[in-house]
Amino acid sequence: MAEEEGPPIELRQRKKPKSSENKESAKEEKINDAPVPERAPKYILFQRFAKIFIGCLAAVTSGMMYALYLSAYHERKFWFSNRQELEREITFQGDSAIYYSYYKDMLKAPSFERGVYELTHNNKTVSLKTINAVQQMSLYPELMASVLYQATGSNEIIDPVYFYIGIVFGLQGIYVIALFVTSWLMSGTWLAGMLTVAWFIINRVDTTRIEHSIPLRENWALPYFACQVAALTGYLKSNLNSYGERFCYLLMSASTYTFVMVWEYSHYLLFLQAVSLFLLHSFSLEQSDKVHEVYKIYIFSLFLGYLLQFENSALLVSPLLSLVVALMLAKCLQLNVKKGTFVAKIMKVINFYLVCTLTVTLNIVMKMFVPHKENGHMLKFLEVKFGLNMTKNFTMNWLLCQESLQAPSQDFFLRLTQSSLLPFYILVLIICFLSMIQVIFRRINDKSLKETVTLEDGRIGERPEIIYHVIHTILLGSLAMIIEGLKYLWTPYVCMLAAFGVCSPELWMTLFRWLRLRTVHPVLLALILSMAVPTIIGLSLWKEFFPRLMTELMELQEFYDPDTVELMTWIKRQAPVAAVFAGSPQLMGVIKLCTGWMVTSLPLYNDDDLLKRNENIYQIYSKRSAEDIYKILTSYKASYLIVEDAICNEVGTMRGCRVKDLLDIANGHVVCEEGDKLTYSKHGRFCHEVKINYSPYVNYFTRVYWNRSYFVYKINTVISFQS
C-alpha cells in the first residue's frame, strides 16, 4: 500500500509550484524571443572598458586643453591681467558690450529678483524707451552667470570679468567634447574625435567667432546644440540598449530646451534639423517612433520656452512648430497599408505633399491669429539678397555690405583645403550620399534591408544616424554657400563628418565594394586604411600647424586704444548723470558698459524701432543741414553728440559700402542708375562742417571735448531759429 500511495504524493508535491514555474517559463520564452548576445569573456569586457575610458579621457582632455588655449590666447592678445577695469571693458565691442553691461547690472543689484525686475522694465539704457532686455536680448546666460558668481562665493576669489569669460571658454570646451563624442559614436573609434578636434582648432577662424566677440549668443548656444546633436546621434543608432537610449533622450531634451532659451534664432536651426529627420523618416531609414519622440521634444521645448520667455510669440509662429504639428497630424491621418505595395508608395508621396502643405498653411494661420512682431527687415533683406527687389534703404544696404551676410570668399575654401579638411569632407560626403541613394532605391524596389549591417556588407548608407548627418550637413552647407556668417554652423559639421569618414572602416569597405577590389582582402585593407589615413593626416597637421599655434601663444599682441579710454574717462568725470549720448550704435554699446550713461541707440538688429533709430542717428554723417540734425537728436532727448573721425573719413575697401555712401544713396544725393553721379546738395557733410565751428552749426552744437578719434558736442537747449 505504501508503494501504491507513493506516486500520488509525489505528483501532489510537483503540482504545488506549477503556477509559478509556468510564469517563469513564460517570461523566459518572452525574453528568448529576442536574440540575446552571449556574455563576453572578461578580457573582451576589459578591452571595451579600456577603450571607453581612454576615449572619454581623450575627449575631456581635448575640451580642457582647448578652453585653456582660448584663455591663454585671450590673455596674450589683450594683456588682460595687466589692464585696468576700464581698459578690459573696452575690449568688449558692439553688442558684446551690451551683454556684459547687463551682467554687471545684475551683480550690482541688491537682490536677484530686483535685478531681474530692473532688466525686464529697463528705462535706463535707451532714451524715451522702456524695454524688456531679458526677452529682447536673450539675457538668460547673464542671469545664470550672475547667480553662479554670487552663489559660489566667487566674488571673493575672482573678478567678475574673468568669471564671465571663463564660463564662455568652458562652454567652448564642452563644444569640442560634444563634437569629439559625435564623431566617435559614428565611427566607433575615438581617433576620429581627436582628428575632429584638431581640424576644429586649426580652422577656428571659420569654426567659431569666440576670438572676435566672446559674449555673442551663438557662443553660449552652439555648445548646447552640439550636445543635442551628439545625443541625437546616439539615439538614432540601431544597436543602442534601453539604458543608453534613455540617457540620450534625457540629454537631448535638456540640451534642446537650453538651446531654445539661450539663442533667439535657435528654432531656425532646429527647423533644419527637423527637416532632416522628416526626410530620414520619409526614406524609411528609421522607425518612426524614435523620430516622433524627437518631435515631442521640439514641442515641449517650444512651449516651455514660450512661457518662460515672457510669452515669446516668435516661437509660436516659428516654422519649426508648424512643421512638427503638421507631421503629427499627418501621422494621425496615415492609413495602415501593406508595405511594398504600389498603394503604399502612392501614400508616401501623398504624405510628403500633405506635410509640406500643412506646414505652410499652419504657419500662415498662426501668423494671422497670434500677435507677433514681424521681422519685416529680414524678409526685405532676403528679397534684396536674392535679387528679387531693389532698395535704397540705408539699413538694408548696410546689412548687405556686412561681410558675414555675403557669399563666402575664395580664401575660406582655400583655408579649408590647406588644412586638408575640404578634400576629405567631399570624399566622405560623396561616398555616404551615394550609399544613401542606393538604400533609397532598394526601398523603392522592395528589397529588404538588413537589421544589423556588418563590416563585410559595405553599406554605410543603411545606418540612420549617418544619413541624418549627411542630409543635415547638405542643408547647412547650402545656406553657408549663400551667407558666409552661417559657415560657423557648417564648418564644425565638416570637421566632424570628415574625421568620422576617414576613421570608419565601413566607409572604406563601402568604397571597396563598389570598386570590387579582389587583389587584397577588402576588410583587412579597410581596417588598415581607417587607422593609417587619420594617423598620416594627424602627423602632417602636427608638423605644419602645431608650431603656428605655439607661435600665436608666444606672441605678445597689444590692444591699445587710448582715445576711447580718454573719452570714457571724460564722460565719467565731466558729463552730468542725466546726460543722453548720441553716436554710432557700436560706440553707444561701449558707453553703456563703461559709464552706465543713457544712449539713444544700441547695436541690435532684431528690433524695427532700434533699426530706425540707428538710421536716424547715422544722419550725422550725411549731407543734411544743422537744423535737420538738431531736430533728429532732440527728438530722442539727446544732450551730447559724438562724431567719430573713423566713420566721417572712412576709406572703405568695398565700393559703395561706407556709411556716408549708403546715407547719400538713401537720401538721394547719389543716383546709382546714372553712373554714381552726385546730385546737388546745398549742405556739406555734417560731420565735416560741424568741426569748422561756424554758423549755423555753432548755434546748435558746442564742442566740449575732442581727441584724435572723437569729437564731443553739447546739444544746445535754447535755439533761436532764423530763416
XYZ file of C-alpha atoms in Angstrom:
723
model
C 0.000 0.000 0.000
C 2.859 2.330 0.793
C 4.317 1.709 -2.633
C 0.925 2.382 -4.310
C 0.412 5.683 -2.433
C 3.897 6.902 -3.230
C 3.367 8.201 -6.743
C 0.240 10.297 -5.975
C 2.051 12.023 -3.104
C 4.953 12.762 -5.402
C 2.575 14.161 -8.004
C 0.870 16.473 -5.497
C 4.245 17.812 -4.456
C 5.073 18.651 -8.065
C 1.734 20.366 -8.705
C 2.262 22.827 -5.872
C 4.853 25.055 -7.571
C 3.373 24.561 -11.022
C 1.793 28.010 -11.409
C 4.996 29.906 -10.565
C 7.019 27.671 -12.813
C 4.684 28.422 -15.699
C 5.070 32.151 -15.129
C 8.832 31.884 -15.040
C 8.934 29.749 -18.148
C 6.634 32.193 -19.934
C 8.946 35.038 -19.032
C 11.937 33.074 -20.228
C 10.214 32.345 -23.539
C 9.342 36.002 -23.929
C 12.889 37.059 -23.258
C 14.265 34.386 -25.538
C 12.194 35.724 -28.423
C 14.740 38.499 -28.829
C 18.304 37.473 -29.639
C 20.406 37.823 -26.502
C 24.122 38.091 -27.093
C 26.329 35.702 -25.269
C 28.195 37.059 -22.309
C 31.561 38.293 -23.477
C 34.729 36.942 -21.878
C 36.370 39.047 -19.207
C 39.268 40.145 -21.393
C 36.839 41.462 -24.032
C 34.942 43.394 -21.373
C 38.233 44.795 -20.145
C 39.148 45.872 -23.678
C 35.807 47.620 -24.081
C 36.170 49.363 -20.743
C 39.721 50.443 -21.549
C 38.611 51.764 -24.947
C 35.761 53.769 -23.434
C 37.941 55.040 -20.575
C 40.744 56.182 -22.886
C 38.245 57.773 -25.295
C 36.471 59.676 -22.520
C 39.817 60.770 -21.087
C 40.919 61.975 -24.524
C 37.617 63.849 -25.040
C 37.739 65.607 -21.674
C 41.423 66.413 -22.099
C 40.765 67.875 -25.553
C 37.999 70.083 -24.210
C 40.043 71.297 -21.268
C 43.109 71.984 -23.399
C 41.045 73.970 -25.898
C 39.467 76.066 -23.127
C 42.920 76.746 -21.634
C 44.241 77.613 -25.093
C 41.460 80.170 -25.599
C 42.155 81.682 -22.189
C 45.895 81.919 -22.838
C 45.376 83.363 -26.325
C 42.939 85.955 -24.989
C 45.450 86.958 -22.313
C 48.306 87.353 -24.805
C 46.096 89.241 -27.258
C 44.782 91.862 -24.832
C 47.267 91.724 -21.918
C 44.114 91.259 -19.914
C 45.626 90.729 -16.473
C 47.737 93.910 -16.764
C 44.821 96.155 -17.702
C 42.665 98.393 -15.564
C 38.960 97.604 -15.396
C 38.062 100.323 -17.907
C 40.599 99.059 -20.447
C 39.316 95.497 -20.022
C 35.745 96.577 -20.654
C 36.709 98.422 -23.833
C 37.769 95.078 -25.348
C 34.038 94.257 -25.474
C 32.858 95.903 -28.680
C 29.397 96.500 -30.135
C 26.642 94.169 -28.958
C 29.124 92.271 -26.778
C 29.444 95.375 -24.619
C 25.663 95.464 -24.125
C 25.508 91.844 -22.959
C 28.337 92.279 -20.480
C 26.907 95.564 -19.175
C 23.714 93.793 -18.103
C 25.794 91.127 -16.365
C 27.417 93.960 -14.394
C 23.992 95.420 -13.597
C 22.850 92.084 -12.193
C 25.864 91.923 -9.893
C 25.194 95.469 -8.646
C 21.519 94.762 -7.919
C 20.595 94.360 -4.222
C 18.889 91.036 -4.968
C 18.368 88.700 -7.882
C 14.647 89.455 -8.024
C 15.282 93.193 -8.083
C 17.918 92.794 -10.783
C 15.568 90.783 -12.994
C 12.787 93.331 -12.490
C 15.056 96.210 -13.499
C 16.118 94.364 -16.642
C 12.576 93.444 -17.640
C 11.400 97.038 -17.083
C 14.560 98.787 -18.247
C 14.253 102.537 -18.915
C 17.852 103.465 -18.136
C 19.504 102.251 -21.330
C 17.718 103.788 -24.328
C 16.196 107.245 -24.086
C 12.401 107.516 -24.307
C 12.087 103.739 -24.425
C 11.310 101.053 -21.851
C 12.482 97.619 -22.936
C 12.342 94.089 -21.615
C 16.065 93.492 -22.011
C 15.862 89.848 -20.901
C 13.413 88.964 -23.662
C 14.698 91.253 -26.394
C 18.400 90.388 -25.968
C 18.123 86.811 -24.609
C 19.966 87.645 -21.398
C 19.402 84.258 -19.741
C 23.154 83.427 -19.880
C 23.915 86.651 -17.999
C 21.255 85.852 -15.400
C 22.714 82.393 -14.793
C 26.290 83.693 -14.750
C 25.420 86.309 -12.125
C 23.659 83.707 -9.976
C 26.601 81.315 -10.195
C 29.092 84.078 -9.429
C 27.340 85.054 -6.222
C 26.124 81.605 -5.158
C 29.574 80.018 -5.414
C 31.269 82.804 -3.469
C 33.481 83.596 -6.451
C 33.282 87.326 -5.689
C 35.969 86.756 -3.052
C 38.251 84.805 -5.385
C 37.971 86.076 -8.958
C 36.987 89.266 -10.768
C 33.546 89.276 -12.437
C 35.014 89.658 -15.928
C 37.267 86.611 -15.514
C 34.365 84.547 -14.218
C 32.202 85.619 -17.165
C 34.678 84.877 -19.939
C 35.747 81.731 -18.096
C 32.228 80.325 -18.393
C 32.179 81.041 -22.123
C 35.585 79.420 -22.623
C 34.412 76.425 -20.600
C 31.374 76.089 -22.858
C 33.686 76.108 -25.857
C 35.498 73.182 -24.255
C 32.156 71.369 -23.957
C 31.516 72.241 -27.615
C 34.714 70.446 -28.617
C 33.908 67.452 -26.386
C 30.462 67.111 -27.997
C 31.963 67.138 -31.492
C 34.532 64.568 -30.324
C 31.811 62.266 -28.968
C 29.634 62.628 -32.082
C 32.456 61.606 -34.387
C 33.376 58.780 -32.019
C 29.797 57.447 -31.970
C 29.621 57.477 -35.757
C 32.992 55.868 -36.464
C 33.412 53.617 -33.435
C 36.897 54.921 -32.644
C 37.988 57.861 -30.513
C 40.723 58.518 -33.063
C 38.025 60.239 -35.141
C 37.288 62.502 -32.198
C 40.926 63.532 -31.924
C 41.036 64.352 -35.627
C 37.778 66.340 -35.317
C 39.253 68.463 -32.529
C 42.480 69.012 -34.484
C 40.630 70.223 -37.580
C 38.282 72.365 -35.472
C 41.128 74.205 -33.719
C 43.268 74.600 -36.838
C 40.309 76.075 -38.750
C 38.948 78.060 -35.775
C 38.838 81.228 -37.920
C 35.989 79.531 -39.779
C 34.528 77.370 -36.989
C 33.916 79.926 -34.247
C 33.758 83.655 -33.558
C 34.890 83.343 -29.968
C 38.121 85.242 -30.639
C 36.320 88.276 -32.045
C 33.375 88.598 -29.670
C 33.152 86.486 -26.541
C 29.571 87.195 -25.296
C 27.827 86.529 -28.624
C 24.644 84.478 -28.182
C 25.927 81.795 -30.547
C 28.988 81.244 -28.343
C 26.638 80.428 -25.468
C 24.159 78.434 -27.558
C 26.120 76.278 -30.021
C 27.786 74.126 -27.323
C 24.305 73.043 -26.205
C 23.305 72.341 -29.788
C 26.451 70.229 -30.233
C 25.459 68.236 -27.133
C 21.978 67.797 -28.587
C 23.416 66.541 -31.889
C 25.673 64.091 -30.033
C 22.697 62.771 -28.048
C 20.577 62.528 -31.206
C 23.355 60.613 -32.960
C 23.419 58.047 -30.168
C 19.624 57.935 -30.013
C 19.314 57.080 -33.711
C 21.774 54.185 -33.529
C 20.116 50.838 -34.153
C 22.187 48.800 -31.680
C 21.626 51.049 -28.651
C 20.389 49.405 -25.447
C 17.466 50.750 -23.414
C 19.647 52.473 -20.798
C 21.723 54.245 -23.416
C 18.589 55.231 -25.315
C 17.045 56.701 -22.164
C 20.202 58.664 -21.356
C 20.405 60.054 -24.895
C 16.748 61.039 -24.768
C 17.135 62.919 -21.475
C 20.310 64.665 -22.635
C 18.639 65.588 -25.900
C 15.625 67.028 -24.075
C 17.706 69.138 -21.680
C 20.093 70.454 -24.339
C 17.277 71.256 -26.804
C 15.375 73.286 -24.225
C 18.518 75.134 -23.093
C 19.410 75.869 -26.720
C 15.956 77.385 -27.308
C 16.240 79.555 -24.194
C 19.734 80.880 -24.908
C 19.510 81.901 -28.577
C 16.616 83.696 -30.253
C 17.424 82.131 -33.649
C 17.663 78.581 -32.286
C 14.292 77.497 -33.677
C 15.509 78.127 -37.238
C 18.443 75.760 -36.761
C 16.161 73.195 -35.110
C 13.821 73.585 -38.100
C 16.627 72.426 -40.413
C 17.226 69.502 -38.081
C 13.525 68.620 -38.114
C 13.525 68.727 -41.927
C 16.482 66.329 -41.917
C 14.632 63.925 -39.610
C 11.495 64.220 -41.742
C 13.455 63.256 -44.857
C 15.076 60.424 -42.917
C 11.655 59.132 -41.941
C 10.301 59.620 -45.469
C 13.048 57.393 -46.836
C 12.029 54.740 -44.277
C 15.549 54.613 -42.978
C 14.486 54.610 -39.345
C 11.486 53.559 -37.316
C 9.004 56.395 -36.993
C 8.733 56.003 -33.209
C 12.161 57.470 -32.475
C 11.721 60.339 -34.889
C 8.336 61.248 -33.427
C 9.810 61.197 -29.922
C 12.236 63.864 -31.102
C 9.287 65.866 -32.450
C 7.734 65.751 -28.977
C 10.942 67.213 -27.557
C 10.660 70.090 -30.021
C 7.061 70.825 -28.984
C 7.904 70.615 -25.279
C 10.908 72.935 -25.674
C 8.988 75.487 -27.760
C 6.016 75.748 -25.411
C 8.122 75.811 -22.254
C 10.341 78.421 -23.895
C 7.240 80.404 -24.866
C 6.084 80.521 -21.249
C 9.469 81.305 -19.685
C 10.433 83.863 -22.342
C 7.564 86.166 -21.389
C 5.186 84.575 -23.911
C 7.558 84.934 -26.822
C 5.220 84.809 -29.818
C 8.151 84.245 -32.209
C 8.256 80.624 -31.028
C 4.558 80.081 -31.800
C 4.848 81.415 -35.348
C 8.156 79.643 -35.988
C 8.355 77.248 -38.957
C 9.592 74.554 -36.556
C 6.306 74.395 -34.660
C 4.278 74.414 -37.886
C 6.335 71.542 -39.307
C 6.142 69.416 -36.161
C 2.375 69.896 -35.802
C 1.930 69.035 -39.494
C 3.965 65.865 -39.013
C 1.864 64.870 -36.019
C -1.375 65.457 -37.920
C -0.075 63.541 -40.935
C 0.753 60.603 -38.680
C -2.794 60.571 -37.304
C -4.236 60.642 -40.826
C -1.872 57.975 -42.117
C -3.552 54.757 -43.238
C -2.274 51.289 -42.447
C -1.245 49.970 -45.829
C 0.834 46.900 -46.506
C 4.431 47.935 -47.108
C 5.973 47.436 -50.524
C 2.745 47.699 -52.491
C 2.043 50.303 -55.129
C -0.608 51.861 -52.887
C 1.971 52.244 -50.104
C 4.304 54.123 -52.440
C 1.490 56.443 -53.532
C 0.607 57.042 -49.881
C 4.226 58.007 -49.196
C 4.074 60.681 -51.888
C 0.696 61.927 -50.630
C 2.002 62.036 -47.059
C 5.044 64.057 -48.154
C 2.838 66.532 -50.021
C 0.413 66.709 -47.107
C 3.169 67.573 -44.622
C 4.569 70.333 -46.846
C 1.129 71.826 -47.482
C 0.072 71.639 -43.831
C 3.327 73.263 -42.686
C 2.864 76.305 -44.924
C -0.859 76.563 -44.116
C -0.378 76.290 -40.352
C 2.392 78.881 -40.391
C 0.194 81.349 -42.278
C -2.756 80.703 -39.944
C -0.604 81.099 -36.829
C 0.738 84.435 -38.071
C -2.828 85.598 -38.717
C -4.138 84.796 -35.229
C -1.050 85.118 -32.986
C 0.064 88.715 -32.316
C 3.761 88.937 -33.081
C 6.439 91.353 -34.177
C 7.114 90.576 -37.798
C 10.797 90.826 -38.722
C 9.985 92.741 -41.864
C 13.544 93.928 -42.327
C 14.752 90.321 -42.515
C 12.246 89.441 -45.236
C 13.182 92.555 -47.198
C 16.846 91.713 -46.763
C 16.324 88.237 -48.229
C 14.399 89.703 -51.167
C 17.237 92.101 -51.967
C 19.861 89.431 -51.277
C 18.403 87.085 -53.893
C 17.802 89.879 -56.401
C 14.016 89.836 -56.081
C 13.880 93.511 -55.204
C 15.913 96.715 -55.273
C 16.149 99.250 -52.484
C 17.881 102.461 -51.461
C 17.056 101.898 -47.805
C 20.067 102.559 -45.579
C 19.504 99.627 -43.205
C 19.012 97.083 -45.992
C 22.103 98.210 -47.897
C 24.140 98.373 -44.691
C 23.225 94.758 -43.904
C 24.083 93.695 -47.452
C 27.515 95.275 -47.041
C 28.314 93.268 -43.908
C 30.941 90.636 -44.654
C 29.133 87.973 -42.632
C 25.994 88.342 -44.802
C 27.752 87.980 -48.148
C 28.729 84.855 -50.036
C 31.894 83.143 -48.728
C 35.153 84.295 -50.253
C 37.722 82.135 -52.026
C 40.005 82.498 -49.006
C 37.526 80.475 -46.970
C 37.735 77.462 -49.290
C 41.492 77.903 -49.618
C 41.958 77.713 -45.842
C 39.868 74.544 -45.597
C 41.829 72.991 -48.461
C 45.227 73.856 -46.990
C 44.335 72.002 -43.798
C 43.224 69.001 -45.952
C 39.732 69.273 -44.431
C 37.706 70.121 -47.532
C 39.065 67.347 -49.826
C 38.385 64.606 -47.273
C 34.977 66.069 -46.449
C 33.958 65.983 -50.120
C 35.197 62.375 -50.419
C 33.279 61.234 -47.332
C 30.137 63.129 -48.329
C 30.101 61.641 -51.843
C 30.507 58.061 -50.575
C 27.835 58.454 -47.881
C 25.444 60.227 -50.226
C 25.750 57.615 -52.988
C 25.327 54.829 -50.443
C 22.197 56.575 -49.160
C 20.821 56.772 -52.720
C 21.458 53.016 -53.067
C 19.436 52.352 -49.940
C 16.571 54.519 -51.172
C 16.415 52.645 -54.470
C 16.440 49.338 -52.602
C 13.449 50.582 -50.616
C 11.660 51.655 -53.792
C 12.321 48.259 -55.389
C 11.038 46.481 -52.253
C 14.378 44.928 -51.424
C 14.648 44.173 -47.718
C 17.431 45.793 -45.719
C 19.432 44.047 -43.049
C 18.559 44.814 -39.444
C 22.221 44.720 -38.479
C 24.789 45.831 -41.031
C 28.180 44.149 -40.731
C 31.522 45.467 -41.887
C 31.665 42.969 -44.733
C 28.395 44.299 -46.207
C 29.904 47.689 -47.002
C 26.580 49.537 -46.692
C 27.215 52.615 -44.649
C 24.086 54.200 -46.128
C 21.852 51.875 -44.115
C 22.832 53.484 -40.809
C 20.176 56.077 -39.902
C 22.478 58.322 -37.873
C 24.867 58.637 -40.837
C 22.094 59.531 -43.250
C 20.710 62.125 -40.852
C 24.116 63.819 -40.684
C 24.528 63.713 -44.461
C 21.162 65.412 -45.015
C 21.799 67.957 -42.262
C 25.259 68.901 -43.497
C 23.952 69.339 -47.058
C 21.246 71.722 -45.814
C 23.694 73.711 -43.689
C 26.273 73.759 -46.470
C 23.743 75.070 -48.974
C 22.956 78.010 -46.690
C 26.634 78.622 -45.917
C 27.292 78.990 -49.656
C 24.861 81.921 -49.682
C 25.646 83.662 -46.375
C 29.185 83.484 -45.032
C 28.115 84.003 -41.417
C 26.426 80.592 -41.467
C 29.790 78.915 -42.018
C 30.160 78.879 -38.228
C 27.290 76.384 -38.148
C 28.511 74.316 -41.098
C 32.299 74.112 -40.690
C 32.204 72.252 -37.323
C 29.959 69.726 -39.074
C 32.551 69.464 -41.841
C 35.281 68.689 -39.287
C 33.180 66.036 -37.583
C 31.930 64.329 -40.751
C 35.327 64.278 -42.463
C 37.025 62.837 -39.364
C 34.342 60.181 -38.983
C 34.689 59.119 -42.614
C 38.455 58.655 -42.791
C 38.395 56.728 -39.483
C 35.441 54.490 -40.359
C 36.240 51.019 -41.779
C 32.653 50.826 -43.044
C 33.157 53.818 -45.326
C 36.314 52.344 -46.854
C 34.555 48.984 -47.156
C 31.658 50.640 -48.968
C 34.112 52.154 -51.445
C 35.898 48.832 -51.969
C 32.580 47.060 -52.613
C 31.897 49.491 -55.428
C 35.419 49.057 -56.820
C 35.130 45.256 -56.446
C 38.604 45.011 -55.012
C 39.922 41.435 -55.196
C 43.715 41.628 -55.038
C 43.728 42.375 -51.302
C 41.171 41.287 -48.735
C 38.866 44.342 -48.607
C 38.036 44.037 -44.898
C 41.695 43.922 -43.926
C 42.535 46.850 -46.183
C 39.585 48.869 -44.803
C 40.797 48.313 -41.248
C 44.329 49.312 -42.186
C 43.257 52.474 -44.002
C 40.924 53.510 -41.176
C 43.999 53.628 -38.928
C 46.703 54.678 -41.371
C 44.937 57.584 -43.119
C 43.966 59.505 -39.935
C 47.421 58.855 -38.492
C 49.100 60.337 -41.574
C 46.696 63.293 -41.535
C 47.330 63.856 -37.840
C 51.113 63.792 -38.234
C 51.020 66.202 -41.168
C 48.723 68.587 -39.261
C 51.004 68.389 -36.231
C 54.081 69.149 -38.292
C 52.553 72.080 -40.178
C 50.132 73.748 -37.766
C 51.285 72.963 -34.222
C 54.266 75.372 -34.448
C 51.870 78.084 -35.636
C 49.592 77.551 -32.642
C 52.534 77.753 -30.263
C 53.796 80.897 -32.000
C 50.384 82.538 -31.501
C 50.593 81.842 -27.784
C 54.142 83.164 -27.576
C 53.483 86.393 -29.480
C 52.578 89.386 -27.342
C 49.852 91.312 -29.137
C 48.806 94.718 -27.887
C 45.318 96.138 -27.787
C 45.938 99.864 -27.405
C 43.046 102.303 -27.693
C 43.942 105.393 -25.626
C 41.444 107.652 -27.408
C 38.480 105.532 -26.326
C 39.884 105.297 -22.785
C 40.212 109.088 -22.637
C 36.677 109.548 -23.962
C 35.173 107.199 -21.364
C 37.182 108.867 -18.602
C 35.941 112.306 -19.656
C 32.320 111.136 -19.728
C 32.542 109.632 -16.245
C 34.164 112.793 -14.827
C 32.525 115.649 -16.734
C 29.150 114.575 -18.126
C 26.021 115.015 -15.957
C 24.377 111.852 -14.664
C 21.205 112.630 -16.626
C 23.102 113.082 -19.910
C 22.000 111.193 -23.028
C 24.627 110.423 -25.679
C 24.090 110.036 -29.420
C 26.501 108.466 -31.894
C 27.175 105.260 -33.778
C 25.456 102.186 -32.252
C 28.795 100.394 -31.735
C 30.171 103.277 -29.678
C 26.916 103.578 -27.727
C 27.309 99.968 -26.575
C 30.754 100.737 -25.165
C 29.476 103.910 -23.461
C 26.645 101.958 -21.827
C 29.108 99.385 -20.497
C 31.945 101.651 -19.360
C 29.976 104.592 -17.973
C 26.379 103.458 -17.474
C 25.058 106.637 -19.131
C 21.877 106.566 -21.221
C 22.195 106.389 -25.024
C 19.909 106.954 -28.000
C 20.566 103.692 -29.844
C 22.032 100.203 -29.448
C 23.911 97.836 -31.806
C 20.969 95.428 -32.018
C 19.297 94.457 -35.283
C 16.234 92.464 -34.204
C 14.019 95.440 -33.406
C 12.496 97.703 -36.057
C 12.379 100.724 -33.753
C 16.069 100.417 -32.863
C 16.952 99.992 -36.530
C 15.069 103.190 -37.349
C 16.870 104.977 -34.510
C 20.233 103.805 -35.799
C 19.459 105.084 -39.291
C 18.345 108.463 -37.948
C 21.372 108.908 -35.689
C 23.705 107.933 -38.544
C 22.446 111.058 -40.363
C 25.243 112.978 -38.589
C 27.489 111.568 -41.354
C 25.165 112.627 -44.197
C 24.739 115.842 -46.181
C 21.979 117.266 -44.048
C 21.563 120.719 -42.531
C 22.444 121.529 -38.944
C 18.784 122.186 -38.236
C 17.740 118.754 -39.523
C 20.352 117.001 -37.390
C 19.398 119.085 -34.368
C 15.720 118.134 -34.735
C 16.575 114.450 -35.063
C 18.793 114.440 -31.958
C 16.441 116.459 -29.772
C 13.548 114.156 -30.739
C 15.429 111.439 -28.845
C 16.276 113.799 -25.933
C 19.997 113.605 -26.731
C 22.194 116.049 -24.830
C 25.621 115.132 -26.285
C 26.697 114.142 -29.793
C 29.858 112.124 -30.518
C 31.327 112.261 -34.033
C 33.818 109.510 -34.893
C 36.600 110.513 -37.245
C 36.970 106.892 -38.419
C 33.435 106.934 -39.868
C 33.495 110.528 -41.115
C 36.758 109.988 -43.017
C 36.227 106.304 -43.737
C 38.107 104.814 -46.675
C 36.173 101.625 -47.335
C 37.642 98.598 -49.048
C 34.308 97.798 -50.673
C 32.955 100.308 -53.151
C 29.722 101.954 -52.049
C 29.670 100.340 -48.605
C 30.914 103.222 -46.491
C 28.339 104.593 -44.067
C 28.378 108.022 -45.713
C 27.944 106.448 -49.175
C 24.918 104.458 -48.014
C 23.413 107.570 -46.447
C 23.920 109.540 -49.659
C 22.136 106.813 -51.626
C 19.248 106.694 -49.131
C 18.908 110.499 -49.091
C 19.003 110.811 -52.870
C 22.377 112.525 -53.028
C 23.764 109.813 -55.317
C 21.891 108.431 -58.322
C 23.149 104.854 -58.772
C 21.388 104.310 -62.120
C 23.338 107.113 -63.805
C 26.876 106.030 -63.088
C 27.037 107.271 -59.477
C 26.742 110.932 -60.420
C 26.488 113.320 -57.482
C 23.298 115.366 -57.321
C 23.261 118.857 -55.956
C 23.109 119.283 -52.191
C 23.205 122.754 -50.701
C 24.578 121.341 -47.419
C 28.025 119.916 -46.810
C 28.630 116.688 -44.930
C 27.573 117.422 -41.367
C 30.455 115.610 -39.621
C 32.928 117.791 -41.573
C 31.063 121.067 -41.319
C 30.428 120.885 -37.581
C 34.174 120.725 -36.887
C 34.780 124.126 -38.525
C 32.771 125.960 -35.847
C 30.877 128.461 -37.977
C 27.239 129.499 -38.132
C 24.690 127.946 -38.126
C 26.452 124.901 -36.620
C 27.750 126.778 -33.557
C 24.174 127.889 -32.838
C 23.095 124.289 -32.319
C 26.227 122.490 -31.133
C 29.070 123.435 -28.802
C 32.269 121.402 -28.853
C 33.225 120.377 -25.308
C 35.834 117.660 -25.874
C 37.925 116.187 -28.665
C 40.915 113.945 -29.314
C 42.352 112.255 -32.388
C 39.359 109.954 -32.849
C 36.332 111.558 -31.217
C 34.640 114.976 -31.192
C 32.030 115.555 -28.484
C 29.429 118.318 -28.904
C 26.929 119.535 -26.373
C 23.496 119.995 -27.938
C 22.285 123.462 -27.054
C 18.919 123.562 -25.349
C 17.810 127.074 -26.362
C 17.969 127.935 -30.068
C 16.526 130.864 -31.978
C 15.776 129.629 -35.497
C 16.400 132.192 -38.196
C 15.369 131.883 -41.817
